[in-house]
Amino acid sequence: YNTLTGFLLAGEFSRNQVLNGAIQGSSFHWLLTTLVELQKWLNKYKMKSVILGQIHDSLLSDVHEKEKDDFLCMVKWLVEKALPKKYPWINAPLSIEAEIVPLGKSWWEKSDYDMKQIQI
């Protein structure tokens, strides 16, 4: 069957895969769309920040300190404004959370970043 994001799912599926496919598949496609558009933006403006990858529903990035606010603003705009415009059937507000690890520190020392201070 076709997902709402335009991907065709075909093959043998378990009951669980059939029930979860539409939701988890669409959510992954939203993340993938965000990742692709963010990379285009990074390339266009020759940013030093890089996307490292994704784990589950998280986008992992190595963000240059001077680009942090611009980077987070772009991610917030992509998720909260661009995705609902691209997929008008999204009927719930989307938002993001961010965690920051100081340079030279381990993930153990990450802390929440208040995204309310980022204006889009």
Short mmCIF file of C-alpha atoms in Angstrom, two decimals:
data_model
loop_
_atom_site.label_atom_id
_atom_site.label_comp_id
_atom_site.label_asym_id
_atom_site.label_seq_id
_atom_site.Cartn_x
_atom_site.Cartn_y
_atom_site.Cartn_z
CA TYR A 1 0.00 0.00 0.00
CA ASN A 2 1.00 3.64 -0.35
CA THR A 3 1.85 5.71 2.70
CA LEU A 4 0.57 9.25 3.12
CA THR A 5 4.10 10.48 2.33
CA GLY A 6 4.00 8.78 -1.08
CA PHE A 7 6.09 5.67 -0.43
CA LEU A 8 4.93 2.25 -1.59
CA LEU A 9 5.10 -0.54 0.98
CA ALA A 10 5.09 -3.98 -0.59
CA GLY A 11 5.95 -7.50 0.50
CA GLU A 12 5.04 -9.79 3.33
CA PHE A 13 4.32 -8.04 6.61
CA SER A 14 3.52 -9.26 10.09
CA ARG A 15 0.34 -7.98 11.73
CA ASN A 16 2.43 -5.62 13.85
CA GLN A 17 4.24 -4.23 10.80
CA VAL A 18 0.94 -3.59 9.05
CA LEU A 19 -0.50 -1.76 12.06
CA ASN A 20 2.63 0.32 12.68
CA GLY A 21 3.69 0.97 9.09
CA ALA A 22 1.47 3.93 8.36
CA ILE A 23 2.41 5.82 11.52
CA GLN A 24 6.05 4.88 11.96
CA GLY A 25 6.71 5.06 8.23
CA SER A 26 5.26 8.55 7.94
CA SER A 27 7.15 9.70 11.03
CA PHE A 28 10.40 8.39 9.61
CA HIS A 29 9.70 10.14 6.30
CA TRP A 30 9.14 13.40 8.16
CA LEU A 31 12.53 12.96 9.84
CA LEU A 32 14.14 12.04 6.53
CA THR A 33 12.58 15.08 4.82
CA THR A 34 13.89 17.30 7.61
CA LEU A 35 17.35 15.76 7.32
CA VAL A 36 17.51 16.23 3.53
CA GLU A 37 16.27 19.84 3.63
CA LEU A 38 18.62 20.66 6.50
CA GLN A 39 21.58 19.27 4.54
CA LYS A 40 20.62 21.39 1.52
CA TRP A 41 20.57 24.45 3.77
CA LEU A 42 23.96 23.57 5.33
CA ASN A 43 25.46 23.18 1.85
CA LYS A 44 23.90 26.37 0.48
CA TYR A 45 25.33 28.53 3.26
CA LYS A 46 28.61 26.59 3.56
CA MET A 47 28.01 25.89 7.24
CA LYS A 48 30.64 24.14 9.35
CA SER A 49 28.02 22.09 11.20
CA VAL A 50 27.42 18.52 10.03
CA ILE A 51 24.63 16.01 10.32
CA LEU A 52 25.98 12.80 11.83
CA GLY A 53 22.88 10.66 11.37
CA GLN A 54 19.65 9.67 13.03
CA ILE A 55 18.73 7.27 15.80
CA HIS A 56 15.05 6.37 16.11
CA ASP A 57 13.31 9.76 16.09
CA SER A 58 16.42 11.84 16.77
CA LEU A 59 18.67 13.79 14.46
CA LEU A 60 22.29 13.81 15.62
CA SER A 61 24.51 16.69 14.57
CA ASP A 62 27.88 18.19 15.33
CA VAL A 63 26.98 21.87 15.44
CA HIS A 64 29.61 24.61 15.31
CA GLU A 65 29.17 26.88 18.34
CA LYS A 66 28.72 30.06 16.25
CA GLU A 67 26.02 28.33 14.15
CA LYS A 68 24.01 26.84 17.02
CA ASP A 69 21.13 29.33 17.07
CA ASP A 70 20.82 29.43 13.26
CA PHE A 71 20.97 25.63 13.08
CA LEU A 72 18.31 25.13 15.75
CA CYS A 73 16.15 27.84 14.21
CA MET A 74 16.28 26.08 10.84
CA VAL A 75 15.44 22.68 12.35
CA LYS A 76 12.55 24.21 14.28
CA TRP A 77 11.25 25.96 11.14
CA LEU A 78 11.53 22.78 9.05
CA VAL A 79 9.61 20.69 11.60
CA GLU A 80 7.02 23.20 12.78
CA LYS A 81 6.34 25.14 9.57
CA ALA A 82 7.70 23.41 6.45
CA LEU A 83 6.53 19.84 7.20
CA PRO A 84 2.88 20.78 7.86
CA LYS A 85 2.93 22.85 4.67
CA LYS A 86 4.37 19.96 2.63
CA TYR A 87 2.00 17.43 4.23
CA PRO A 88 -1.24 19.33 4.89
CA TRP A 89 -2.88 16.23 6.34
CA ILE A 90 -0.73 16.58 9.49
CA ASN A 91 -3.38 17.50 12.03
CA ALA A 92 -1.32 17.81 15.21
CA PRO A 93 1.22 20.48 16.08
CA LEU A 94 4.82 19.35 15.65
CA SER A 95 7.64 20.51 17.89
CA ILE A 96 11.23 19.65 18.60
CA GLU A 97 13.38 19.18 21.66
CA ALA A 98 17.13 19.70 21.73
CA GLU A 99 19.92 18.50 23.95
CA ILE A 100 23.38 20.03 23.88
CA VAL A 101 26.69 18.42 24.82
CA PRO A 102 29.46 20.93 25.58
CA LEU A 103 32.55 20.70 23.39
CA GLY A 104 34.96 18.08 24.68
CA LYS A 105 32.41 16.51 27.02
CA SER A 106 30.64 13.14 26.90
CA TRP A 107 26.98 12.47 26.17
CA TRP A 108 26.61 11.84 29.89
CA GLU A 109 26.94 15.60 30.34
CA LYS A 110 24.26 16.62 27.83
CA SER A 111 21.58 19.03 28.94
CA ASP A 112 18.19 20.14 27.64
CA TYR A 113 18.17 23.25 25.49
CA ASP A 114 15.19 25.58 25.85
CA MET A 115 13.78 25.74 22.32
CA LYS A 116 11.30 28.45 23.38
CA GLN A 117 14.14 30.96 23.05
CA ILE A 118 14.47 30.13 19.34
CA GLN A 119 12.11 32.38 17.35
CA ILE A 120 11.05 31.32 13.86
#
